[in-house]
Amino acid sequence: MPDEKPLDIVRLRAWVKGRIERSVPDARIDYCLTCGLCASGCPATGIDGLDPRKFLRLLVLGQDDEILKTNWIYTCTMCQRCRYVCPMGIDVGRIVYEIRGMRPRDERPRNLQRSCDLQKETNSTGIPNEDFVWVVRDVLEEVRQNEPEWADINAPIDKAGAEYYLNQNAKEPTVEPEEMVPLWKILHAAGIDWTYSSKWWDGANYCLFTGDAKDWEMTVRKQAEVVDALGCRYYINTE
Amino acid sequence: MFYATLEGLRRFNISHRFEFLSIISLYAKWIREGRLKVDSSWNKDGLKFTVQDPCKLVRQGLGDAVADDLRFVVKQVAGEANFIEVWPNRSNNYCCGGGGGALQSGFAKNRREYGKVKFEQLKKTGADVVITPCHNCHTQIKDICDFYGGGWQTTHLWNWIVRALKR
Ligand code: SF4
Ligand code: SF4
């Protein structure tokens, strides 16, 4: 086809590919059969002119500049359906994670990076820990007063030795505190011995999506330390 | 997000003494054990329910077992006959398009474009209520419902459990 540009061999550096293969030894990038099964079940197919198969071809063919600059990596939701259907078990979402991490921090979507940075301080919406404690106590008091049948309900915080530790998506105490109540009611009705923590209580974690392993590790480690310090046997994730 | 912690503990080999659980499996367990008593008699009008299987909990987390637990709870709460399956589902579920930080990244046009497929799948079920156990799915599914004109309610699961509670 005379109109098509031939592949620019000079650009065939495959530096990005090499780097991914070093950090994800089982990435199996070269095993792609180009069958397109991934593309057919991927929500990001066709957006910004890419799909998981094309994206993988760019990587295999060393088109590093394109790979590093396309915002398609933020259209891929890292849902891993590609991996689920791929006959070769290739996980494009995992590869996208690595590439997101190769972007300089100030070239990542601002709010996404911000949610992670806030989480590293306290939680993903950034409300102070004291406010979380205050909101929980305030909403609890309201339920006890307004709903006589739930007068004995509880929402313990930092209760050492509770059997279950419960995390809470920061969105609730921040913007829809009444959504915490049904959870408390369920735990109460089931007779569960549970607690929140006043620190690292947010179960959402956007540091999974910025591609920075250090940030992700730090936030999970903090949560694990808090739960172990409380001596809880089970850690319940609410979503 | 279930996977953020589950995979974080695994990938970074973070030592811990607790067991990491999903509240969905616990709801199911407590109902099965009779610890949590629910029945669907409140649903006199036969409100129809379907579910969104969160990628982070099902495909990347606990697999079909937790998807089955989710269905079990919804059926107990809303009535067996009032549950409608979406297709594809469970581990094969098509992503809602709200994950991966898409809601924070700011490419709203893209997010809605791929949300269209999910919208069609949900609309086809004809359900009145779409249960979304994950906050990302919740925000995205509510948004595509408003944007493309779906008639369903997008809700968490816990509100309905409380509704069906027998104490
Ligand atoms: S499904 Fe796997 S083998 Fe097929 S095109 Fe996609 S990555 Fe390649
Ligand atoms: S992980 Fe990314 S590439 Fe794979 S199916 Fe999901 S959105 Fe598509």
Short mmCIF file of N, CA and C in Angstrom, two decimals, chain A residues 2-164:
data_model
loop_
_atom_site.label_atom_id
_atom_site.label_comp_id
_atom_site.label_asym_id
_atom_site.label_seq_id
_atom_site.Cartn_x
_atom_site.Cartn_y
_atom_site.Cartn_z
N PRO A 2 0.90 1.95 -1.12
CA PRO A 2 1.85 3.06 -1.26
C PRO A 2 1.66 4.17 -0.23
N ASP A 3 0.43 4.33 0.25
CA ASP A 3 0.18 5.44 1.16
C ASP A 3 0.68 5.22 2.58
N GLU A 4 0.86 3.96 2.94
CA GLU A 4 1.23 3.67 4.33
C GLU A 4 2.70 3.91 4.57
N LYS A 5 2.97 4.54 5.69
CA LYS A 5 4.37 4.80 6.05
C LYS A 5 5.02 3.50 6.50
N PRO A 6 6.20 3.21 6.00
CA PRO A 6 6.87 2.01 6.50
C PRO A 6 7.33 2.25 7.95
N LEU A 7 7.51 1.19 8.66
CA LEU A 7 7.94 1.29 10.04
C LEU A 7 9.34 1.91 10.10
N ASP A 8 9.50 2.90 10.96
CA ASP A 8 10.78 3.56 11.10
C ASP A 8 11.70 2.73 12.00
N ILE A 9 12.60 2.03 11.36
CA ILE A 9 13.45 1.08 12.07
C ILE A 9 14.37 1.77 13.09
N VAL A 10 14.71 3.02 12.76
CA VAL A 10 15.58 3.77 13.67
C VAL A 10 14.93 3.92 15.04
N ARG A 11 13.59 3.98 15.01
CA ARG A 11 12.88 4.19 16.26
C ARG A 11 12.65 2.89 17.02
N LEU A 12 13.07 1.80 16.40
CA LEU A 12 12.80 0.52 17.02
C LEU A 12 13.79 0.27 18.17
N ARG A 13 13.51 0.92 19.28
CA ARG A 13 14.45 0.83 20.39
C ARG A 13 14.01 -0.19 21.44
N ALA A 14 12.69 -0.26 21.60
CA ALA A 14 12.13 -1.23 22.54
C ALA A 14 12.71 -1.10 23.95
N TRP A 15 13.05 0.13 24.31
CA TRP A 15 13.55 0.37 25.66
C TRP A 15 12.45 0.13 26.69
N VAL A 16 11.25 0.60 26.34
CA VAL A 16 10.11 0.45 27.26
C VAL A 16 9.81 -1.03 27.47
N LYS A 17 9.82 -1.76 26.37
CA LYS A 17 9.53 -3.19 26.44
C LYS A 17 10.53 -3.90 27.35
N GLY A 18 11.79 -3.58 27.17
CA GLY A 18 12.83 -4.18 27.99
C GLY A 18 12.61 -3.89 29.46
N ARG A 19 12.22 -2.65 29.71
CA ARG A 19 12.02 -2.27 31.11
C ARG A 19 10.84 -3.03 31.74
N ILE A 20 9.79 -3.20 30.94
CA ILE A 20 8.63 -3.95 31.45
C ILE A 20 9.03 -5.40 31.70
N GLU A 21 9.77 -5.95 30.76
CA GLU A 21 10.15 -7.36 30.93
C GLU A 21 11.03 -7.59 32.15
N ARG A 22 11.80 -6.56 32.50
CA ARG A 22 12.61 -6.71 33.72
C ARG A 22 11.75 -6.66 34.98
N SER A 23 10.74 -5.75 34.99
CA SER A 23 9.94 -5.68 36.22
C SER A 23 8.80 -6.69 36.27
N VAL A 24 8.35 -7.17 35.09
CA VAL A 24 7.30 -8.19 35.07
C VAL A 24 7.81 -9.36 34.23
N PRO A 25 8.62 -10.24 34.81
CA PRO A 25 9.25 -11.30 34.01
C PRO A 25 8.26 -12.20 33.27
N ASP A 26 7.03 -12.30 33.79
CA ASP A 26 6.08 -13.17 33.08
C ASP A 26 5.12 -12.37 32.19
N ALA A 27 5.55 -11.22 31.72
CA ALA A 27 4.67 -10.38 30.89
C ALA A 27 4.36 -11.04 29.53
N ARG A 28 5.23 -11.88 29.04
CA ARG A 28 5.02 -12.65 27.80
C ARG A 28 4.61 -11.80 26.59
N ILE A 29 5.20 -10.64 26.50
CA ILE A 29 4.81 -9.68 25.47
C ILE A 29 4.96 -10.27 24.05
N ASP A 30 6.01 -11.01 23.82
CA ASP A 30 6.26 -11.55 22.47
C ASP A 30 5.37 -12.73 22.09
N TYR A 31 4.62 -13.24 23.06
CA TYR A 31 3.77 -14.39 22.75
C TYR A 31 2.44 -14.00 22.13
N CYS A 32 2.17 -12.72 22.03
CA CYS A 32 0.89 -12.27 21.49
C CYS A 32 0.65 -12.86 20.10
N LEU A 33 -0.54 -13.44 19.93
CA LEU A 33 -0.89 -14.07 18.65
C LEU A 33 -1.60 -13.09 17.73
N THR A 34 -1.79 -11.89 18.22
CA THR A 34 -2.58 -10.87 17.53
C THR A 34 -4.00 -11.34 17.17
N CYS A 35 -4.53 -12.18 18.03
CA CYS A 35 -5.86 -12.75 17.73
C CYS A 35 -6.98 -11.74 17.94
N GLY A 36 -6.74 -10.75 18.79
CA GLY A 36 -7.75 -9.71 19.00
C GLY A 36 -8.82 -10.02 20.04
N LEU A 37 -8.70 -11.13 20.72
CA LEU A 37 -9.71 -11.45 21.74
C LEU A 37 -9.74 -10.37 22.82
N CYS A 38 -8.57 -9.88 23.19
CA CYS A 38 -8.50 -8.83 24.22
C CYS A 38 -9.28 -7.61 23.76
N ALA A 39 -9.03 -7.20 22.52
CA ALA A 39 -9.64 -5.98 22.01
C ALA A 39 -11.16 -6.07 21.99
N SER A 40 -11.68 -7.25 21.73
CA SER A 40 -13.13 -7.36 21.57
C SER A 40 -13.86 -7.23 22.91
N GLY A 41 -13.19 -7.45 24.01
CA GLY A 41 -13.89 -7.33 25.29
C GLY A 41 -13.35 -6.23 26.15
N CYS A 42 -12.72 -5.26 25.53
CA CYS A 42 -12.06 -4.22 26.30
C CYS A 42 -12.81 -2.90 26.16
N PRO A 43 -13.15 -2.26 27.26
CA PRO A 43 -13.90 -1.00 27.16
C PRO A 43 -13.10 0.11 26.49
N ALA A 44 -11.78 -0.03 26.47
CA ALA A 44 -10.95 1.05 25.92
C ALA A 44 -10.67 0.87 24.44
N THR A 45 -11.28 -0.14 23.82
CA THR A 45 -11.04 -0.39 22.41
C THR A 45 -11.56 0.74 21.54
N GLY A 46 -10.70 1.22 20.67
CA GLY A 46 -11.12 2.23 19.70
C GLY A 46 -10.91 3.65 20.18
N ILE A 47 -10.70 3.81 21.46
CA ILE A 47 -10.54 5.17 21.98
C ILE A 47 -9.10 5.63 21.76
N ASP A 48 -8.94 6.88 21.35
CA ASP A 48 -7.63 7.44 21.00
C ASP A 48 -6.92 6.59 19.94
N GLY A 49 -7.70 5.92 19.12
CA GLY A 49 -7.15 5.13 18.03
C GLY A 49 -6.43 3.87 18.47
N LEU A 50 -6.60 3.48 19.70
CA LEU A 50 -5.88 2.29 20.19
C LEU A 50 -6.82 1.24 20.76
N ASP A 51 -6.28 0.07 20.98
CA ASP A 51 -6.94 -1.01 21.70
C ASP A 51 -5.81 -1.87 22.27
N PRO A 52 -6.12 -2.82 23.15
CA PRO A 52 -5.01 -3.54 23.78
C PRO A 52 -4.08 -4.24 22.79
N ARG A 53 -4.62 -4.77 21.74
CA ARG A 53 -3.76 -5.46 20.78
C ARG A 53 -2.82 -4.49 20.07
N LYS A 54 -3.39 -3.38 19.61
CA LYS A 54 -2.55 -2.38 18.93
C LYS A 54 -1.50 -1.84 19.88
N PHE A 55 -1.92 -1.62 21.11
CA PHE A 55 -1.02 -1.09 22.11
C PHE A 55 0.17 -2.03 22.30
N LEU A 56 -0.14 -3.30 22.35
CA LEU A 56 0.90 -4.32 22.51
C LEU A 56 1.83 -4.35 21.29
N ARG A 57 1.25 -4.15 20.11
CA ARG A 57 2.09 -4.13 18.90
C ARG A 57 3.06 -2.95 18.94
N LEU A 58 2.57 -1.80 19.40
CA LEU A 58 3.46 -0.64 19.50
C LEU A 58 4.64 -0.96 20.41
N LEU A 59 4.34 -1.69 21.44
CA LEU A 59 5.36 -2.04 22.42
C LEU A 59 6.37 -3.02 21.81
N VAL A 60 5.83 -4.04 21.13
CA VAL A 60 6.69 -5.05 20.51
C VAL A 60 7.56 -4.41 19.44
N LEU A 61 6.99 -3.45 18.72
CA LEU A 61 7.73 -2.82 17.63
C LEU A 61 8.54 -1.61 18.09
N GLY A 62 8.68 -1.47 19.38
CA GLY A 62 9.59 -0.46 19.91
C GLY A 62 9.19 0.98 19.66
N GLN A 63 7.89 1.22 19.53
CA GLN A 63 7.45 2.60 19.31
C GLN A 63 7.31 3.31 20.66
N ASP A 64 8.46 3.48 21.30
CA ASP A 64 8.48 3.97 22.67
C ASP A 64 7.88 5.35 22.85
N ASP A 65 8.16 6.25 21.92
CA ASP A 65 7.65 7.62 22.08
C ASP A 65 6.12 7.62 22.15
N GLU A 66 5.52 6.86 21.22
CA GLU A 66 4.06 6.79 21.20
C GLU A 66 3.51 6.19 22.49
N ILE A 67 4.13 5.10 22.90
CA ILE A 67 3.70 4.41 24.11
C ILE A 67 3.73 5.35 25.31
N LEU A 68 4.79 6.11 25.40
CA LEU A 68 4.96 6.95 26.59
C LEU A 68 4.08 8.18 26.59
N LYS A 69 3.67 8.60 25.38
CA LYS A 69 2.88 9.84 25.39
C LYS A 69 1.36 9.61 25.30
N THR A 70 0.92 8.44 24.92
CA THR A 70 -0.53 8.31 24.73
C THR A 70 -1.29 8.28 26.06
N ASN A 71 -2.38 9.02 26.08
CA ASN A 71 -3.24 9.01 27.27
C ASN A 71 -4.15 7.78 27.28
N TRP A 72 -3.99 6.96 26.28
CA TRP A 72 -4.78 5.72 26.27
C TRP A 72 -4.53 4.91 27.54
N ILE A 73 -3.33 5.06 28.10
CA ILE A 73 -3.03 4.31 29.33
C ILE A 73 -3.97 4.70 30.47
N TYR A 74 -4.62 5.86 30.34
CA TYR A 74 -5.60 6.21 31.37
C TYR A 74 -7.02 5.87 30.94
N THR A 75 -7.15 5.39 29.71
CA THR A 75 -8.45 4.91 29.26
C THR A 75 -8.57 3.43 29.58
N CYS A 76 -7.47 2.73 29.48
CA CYS A 76 -7.44 1.35 29.98
C CYS A 76 -7.74 1.44 31.46
N THR A 77 -8.73 0.67 31.92
CA THR A 77 -9.12 0.76 33.33
C THR A 77 -8.37 -0.27 34.19
N MET A 78 -7.43 -0.95 33.58
CA MET A 78 -6.69 -2.00 34.28
C MET A 78 -7.65 -3.07 34.85
N CYS A 79 -8.73 -3.33 34.08
CA CYS A 79 -9.75 -4.26 34.55
C CYS A 79 -9.34 -5.71 34.35
N GLN A 80 -8.32 -5.94 33.55
CA GLN A 80 -7.74 -7.27 33.33
C GLN A 80 -8.67 -8.27 32.64
N ARG A 81 -9.65 -7.76 31.94
CA ARG A 81 -10.46 -8.71 31.19
C ARG A 81 -9.65 -9.26 30.02
N CYS A 82 -8.73 -8.45 29.53
CA CYS A 82 -7.86 -8.91 28.44
C CYS A 82 -7.10 -10.16 28.88
N ARG A 83 -6.57 -10.11 30.08
CA ARG A 83 -5.82 -11.25 30.59
C ARG A 83 -6.72 -12.48 30.74
N TYR A 84 -7.95 -12.21 31.18
CA TYR A 84 -8.90 -13.30 31.40
C TYR A 84 -9.22 -14.05 30.12
N VAL A 85 -9.28 -13.33 28.99
CA VAL A 85 -9.65 -14.00 27.73
C VAL A 85 -8.45 -14.35 26.86
N CYS A 86 -7.30 -13.79 27.14
CA CYS A 86 -6.14 -13.98 26.24
C CYS A 86 -5.63 -15.41 26.27
N PRO A 87 -5.52 -16.05 25.09
CA PRO A 87 -5.04 -17.45 25.06
C PRO A 87 -3.60 -17.57 25.57
N MET A 88 -2.85 -16.47 25.54
CA MET A 88 -1.47 -16.52 26.00
C MET A 88 -1.30 -15.93 27.41
N GLY A 89 -2.41 -15.57 28.01
CA GLY A 89 -2.36 -15.05 29.38
C GLY A 89 -1.66 -13.71 29.51
N ILE A 90 -1.70 -12.92 28.46
CA ILE A 90 -1.02 -11.62 28.52
C ILE A 90 -1.91 -10.59 29.24
N ASP A 91 -1.29 -9.91 30.17
CA ASP A 91 -2.03 -9.00 31.03
C ASP A 91 -1.70 -7.56 30.64
N VAL A 92 -2.49 -7.01 29.72
CA VAL A 92 -2.21 -5.67 29.24
C VAL A 92 -2.36 -4.64 30.37
N GLY A 93 -3.33 -4.89 31.24
CA GLY A 93 -3.53 -3.98 32.37
C GLY A 93 -2.29 -3.86 33.24
N ARG A 94 -1.61 -4.96 33.43
CA ARG A 94 -0.39 -4.97 34.25
C ARG A 94 0.73 -4.19 33.55
N ILE A 95 0.76 -4.32 32.22
CA ILE A 95 1.76 -3.60 31.43
C ILE A 95 1.46 -2.10 31.49
N VAL A 96 0.17 -1.78 31.39
CA VAL A 96 -0.23 -0.38 31.47
C VAL A 96 0.19 0.22 32.82
N TYR A 97 0.06 -0.56 33.86
CA TYR A 97 0.48 -0.10 35.20
C TYR A 97 1.95 0.33 35.18
N GLU A 98 2.79 -0.50 34.59
CA GLU A 98 4.22 -0.17 34.52
C GLU A 98 4.47 1.11 33.74
N ILE A 99 3.72 1.25 32.64
CA ILE A 99 3.93 2.43 31.80
C ILE A 99 3.44 3.70 32.50
N ARG A 100 2.33 3.59 33.22
CA ARG A 100 1.87 4.76 33.99
C ARG A 100 2.97 5.20 34.96
N GLY A 101 3.64 4.23 35.54
CA GLY A 101 4.69 4.54 36.50
C GLY A 101 5.92 5.18 35.86
N MET A 102 6.07 5.00 34.54
CA MET A 102 7.22 5.59 33.85
C MET A 102 6.99 7.08 33.55
N ARG A 103 5.77 7.52 33.65
CA ARG A 103 5.49 8.95 33.42
C ARG A 103 6.00 9.75 34.59
N PRO A 104 6.61 10.90 34.31
CA PRO A 104 6.98 11.78 35.43
C PRO A 104 5.71 12.16 36.20
N ARG A 105 5.84 12.30 37.50
CA ARG A 105 4.67 12.57 38.34
C ARG A 105 3.84 13.75 37.85
N ASP A 106 4.53 14.81 37.40
CA ASP A 106 3.76 16.00 37.00
C ASP A 106 3.16 15.87 35.61
N GLU A 107 3.36 14.74 34.97
CA GLU A 107 2.68 14.53 33.68
C GLU A 107 1.57 13.49 33.81
N ARG A 108 1.24 13.14 35.03
CA ARG A 108 0.12 12.21 35.26
C ARG A 108 -1.15 13.03 35.50
N PRO A 109 -2.33 12.42 35.26
CA PRO A 109 -3.56 13.19 35.52
C PRO A 109 -3.54 13.74 36.95
N ARG A 110 -3.80 15.02 37.06
CA ARG A 110 -3.60 15.72 38.33
C ARG A 110 -4.42 15.13 39.48
N ASN A 111 -5.70 14.92 39.22
CA ASN A 111 -6.55 14.45 40.33
C ASN A 111 -6.23 13.04 40.76
N LEU A 112 -5.80 12.25 39.80
CA LEU A 112 -5.45 10.88 40.14
C LEU A 112 -4.23 10.88 41.06
N GLN A 113 -3.21 11.65 40.65
CA GLN A 113 -2.00 11.74 41.47
C GLN A 113 -2.32 12.34 42.84
N ARG A 114 -3.23 13.30 42.81
CA ARG A 114 -3.60 13.98 44.06
C ARG A 114 -4.27 13.01 45.03
N SER A 115 -5.19 12.16 44.51
CA SER A 115 -5.87 11.20 45.39
C SER A 115 -4.85 10.29 46.05
N CYS A 116 -3.85 9.87 45.29
CA CYS A 116 -2.81 9.00 45.85
C CYS A 116 -1.97 9.77 46.87
N ASP A 117 -1.59 10.99 46.53
CA ASP A 117 -0.77 11.78 47.46
C ASP A 117 -1.51 12.04 48.77
N LEU A 118 -2.82 12.31 48.66
CA LEU A 118 -3.61 12.51 49.88
C LEU A 118 -3.65 11.23 50.71
N GLN A 119 -3.82 10.11 49.98
CA GLN A 119 -3.89 8.83 50.69
C GLN A 119 -2.59 8.58 51.47
N LYS A 120 -1.48 9.02 50.89
CA LYS A 120 -0.20 8.82 51.58
C LYS A 120 -0.10 9.64 52.87
N GLU A 121 -0.85 10.75 52.89
CA GLU A 121 -0.89 11.57 54.11
C GLU A 121 -1.89 10.98 55.10
N THR A 122 -3.13 10.79 54.62
CA THR A 122 -4.20 10.31 55.52
C THR A 122 -5.14 9.37 54.78
N ASN A 123 -5.88 9.90 53.82
CA ASN A 123 -6.89 9.12 53.10
C ASN A 123 -7.16 9.83 51.78
N SER A 124 -7.85 9.14 50.87
CA SER A 124 -7.93 9.65 49.50
C SER A 124 -8.71 10.96 49.32
N THR A 125 -9.57 11.34 50.25
CA THR A 125 -10.21 12.65 50.09
C THR A 125 -9.50 13.71 50.92
N GLY A 126 -8.63 13.28 51.81
CA GLY A 126 -7.81 14.23 52.56
C GLY A 126 -8.50 14.87 53.75
N ILE A 127 -9.65 14.33 54.19
CA ILE A 127 -10.23 14.92 55.41
C ILE A 127 -9.35 14.51 56.60
N PRO A 128 -9.18 15.42 57.55
CA PRO A 128 -8.32 15.07 58.69
C PRO A 128 -8.89 13.88 59.47
N ASN A 129 -7.99 13.10 60.03
CA ASN A 129 -8.42 11.93 60.82
C ASN A 129 -9.39 12.34 61.93
N GLU A 130 -9.16 13.51 62.53
CA GLU A 130 -10.05 13.95 63.62
C GLU A 130 -11.47 14.15 63.10
N ASP A 131 -11.57 14.61 61.84
CA ASP A 131 -12.90 14.82 61.28
C ASP A 131 -13.61 13.49 61.06
N PHE A 132 -12.84 12.49 60.64
CA PHE A 132 -13.43 11.16 60.47
C PHE A 132 -14.02 10.69 61.80
N VAL A 133 -13.22 10.80 62.84
CA VAL A 133 -13.67 10.35 64.17
C VAL A 133 -14.90 11.16 64.60
N TRP A 134 -14.84 12.45 64.36
CA TRP A 134 -15.96 13.32 64.76
C TRP A 134 -17.24 12.95 64.00
N VAL A 135 -17.11 12.76 62.68
CA VAL A 135 -18.29 12.45 61.86
C VAL A 135 -18.92 11.12 62.30
N VAL A 136 -18.07 10.13 62.54
CA VAL A 136 -18.59 8.83 62.96
C VAL A 136 -19.37 8.99 64.27
N ARG A 137 -18.77 9.68 65.24
CA ARG A 137 -19.43 9.85 66.55
C ARG A 137 -20.73 10.64 66.41
N ASP A 138 -20.69 11.67 65.56
CA ASP A 138 -21.85 12.53 65.39
C ASP A 138 -23.02 11.78 64.74
N VAL A 139 -22.70 11.04 63.68
CA VAL A 139 -23.76 10.30 62.98
C VAL A 139 -24.31 9.21 63.90
N LEU A 140 -23.42 8.58 64.63
CA LEU A 140 -23.82 7.53 65.56
C LEU A 140 -24.81 8.07 66.59
N GLU A 141 -24.48 9.22 67.13
CA GLU A 141 -25.34 9.84 68.15
C GLU A 141 -26.73 10.12 67.57
N GLU A 142 -26.72 10.58 66.32
CA GLU A 142 -27.98 10.90 65.66
C GLU A 142 -28.87 9.66 65.51
N VAL A 143 -28.24 8.56 65.09
CA VAL A 143 -29.01 7.32 64.91
C VAL A 143 -29.58 6.87 66.25
N ARG A 144 -28.72 6.91 67.27
CA ARG A 144 -29.17 6.46 68.59
C ARG A 144 -30.37 7.26 69.08
N GLN A 145 -30.35 8.57 68.80
CA GLN A 145 -31.44 9.41 69.27
C GLN A 145 -32.69 9.31 68.42
N ASN A 146 -32.49 9.23 67.10
CA ASN A 146 -33.67 9.29 66.21
C ASN A 146 -34.32 7.95 65.92
N GLU A 147 -33.56 6.87 66.16
CA GLU A 147 -34.12 5.56 65.85
C GLU A 147 -34.06 4.68 67.10
N PRO A 148 -35.12 4.74 67.92
CA PRO A 148 -35.11 4.04 69.21
C PRO A 148 -34.75 2.56 69.10
N GLU A 149 -35.16 1.93 67.97
CA GLU A 149 -34.86 0.50 67.84
C GLU A 149 -33.36 0.24 67.63
N TRP A 150 -32.60 1.29 67.35
CA TRP A 150 -31.16 1.15 67.19
C TRP A 150 -30.39 1.91 68.28
N ALA A 151 -31.03 2.12 69.42
CA ALA A 151 -30.43 2.94 70.48
C ALA A 151 -29.12 2.35 71.02
N ASP A 152 -28.96 1.05 70.85
CA ASP A 152 -27.75 0.42 71.41
C ASP A 152 -26.67 0.15 70.35
N ILE A 153 -26.82 0.78 69.18
CA ILE A 153 -25.86 0.54 68.09
C ILE A 153 -24.51 1.20 68.44
N ASN A 154 -23.45 0.65 67.86
CA ASN A 154 -22.12 1.19 68.16
C ASN A 154 -21.26 1.31 66.91
N ALA A 155 -20.25 2.16 66.98
CA ALA A 155 -19.26 2.27 65.90
C ALA A 155 -17.91 2.54 66.56
N PRO A 156 -17.30 1.49 67.09
CA PRO A 156 -16.06 1.67 67.86
C PRO A 156 -14.89 2.10 66.98
N ILE A 157 -14.02 2.89 67.58
CA ILE A 157 -12.79 3.33 66.88
C ILE A 157 -11.61 2.96 67.77
N ASP A 158 -10.59 2.36 67.16
CA ASP A 158 -9.37 1.94 67.88
C ASP A 158 -9.66 1.00 69.05
N LYS A 159 -10.61 0.11 68.86
CA LYS A 159 -10.90 -0.86 69.93
C LYS A 159 -9.91 -2.02 69.82
N ALA A 160 -8.95 -2.05 70.72
CA ALA A 160 -7.93 -3.09 70.66
C ALA A 160 -8.55 -4.47 70.86
N GLY A 161 -8.09 -5.41 70.09
CA GLY A 161 -8.54 -6.79 70.25
C GLY A 161 -9.89 -7.12 69.64
N ALA A 162 -10.51 -6.15 68.93
CA ALA A 162 -11.78 -6.47 68.27
C ALA A 162 -11.51 -7.57 67.24
N GLU A 163 -12.52 -8.41 67.00
CA GLU A 163 -12.28 -9.53 66.08
C GLU A 163 -12.11 -9.05 64.64
N TYR A 164 -12.93 -8.08 64.26
CA TYR A 164 -12.91 -7.59 62.89
C TYR A 164 -12.48 -6.12 62.84
#
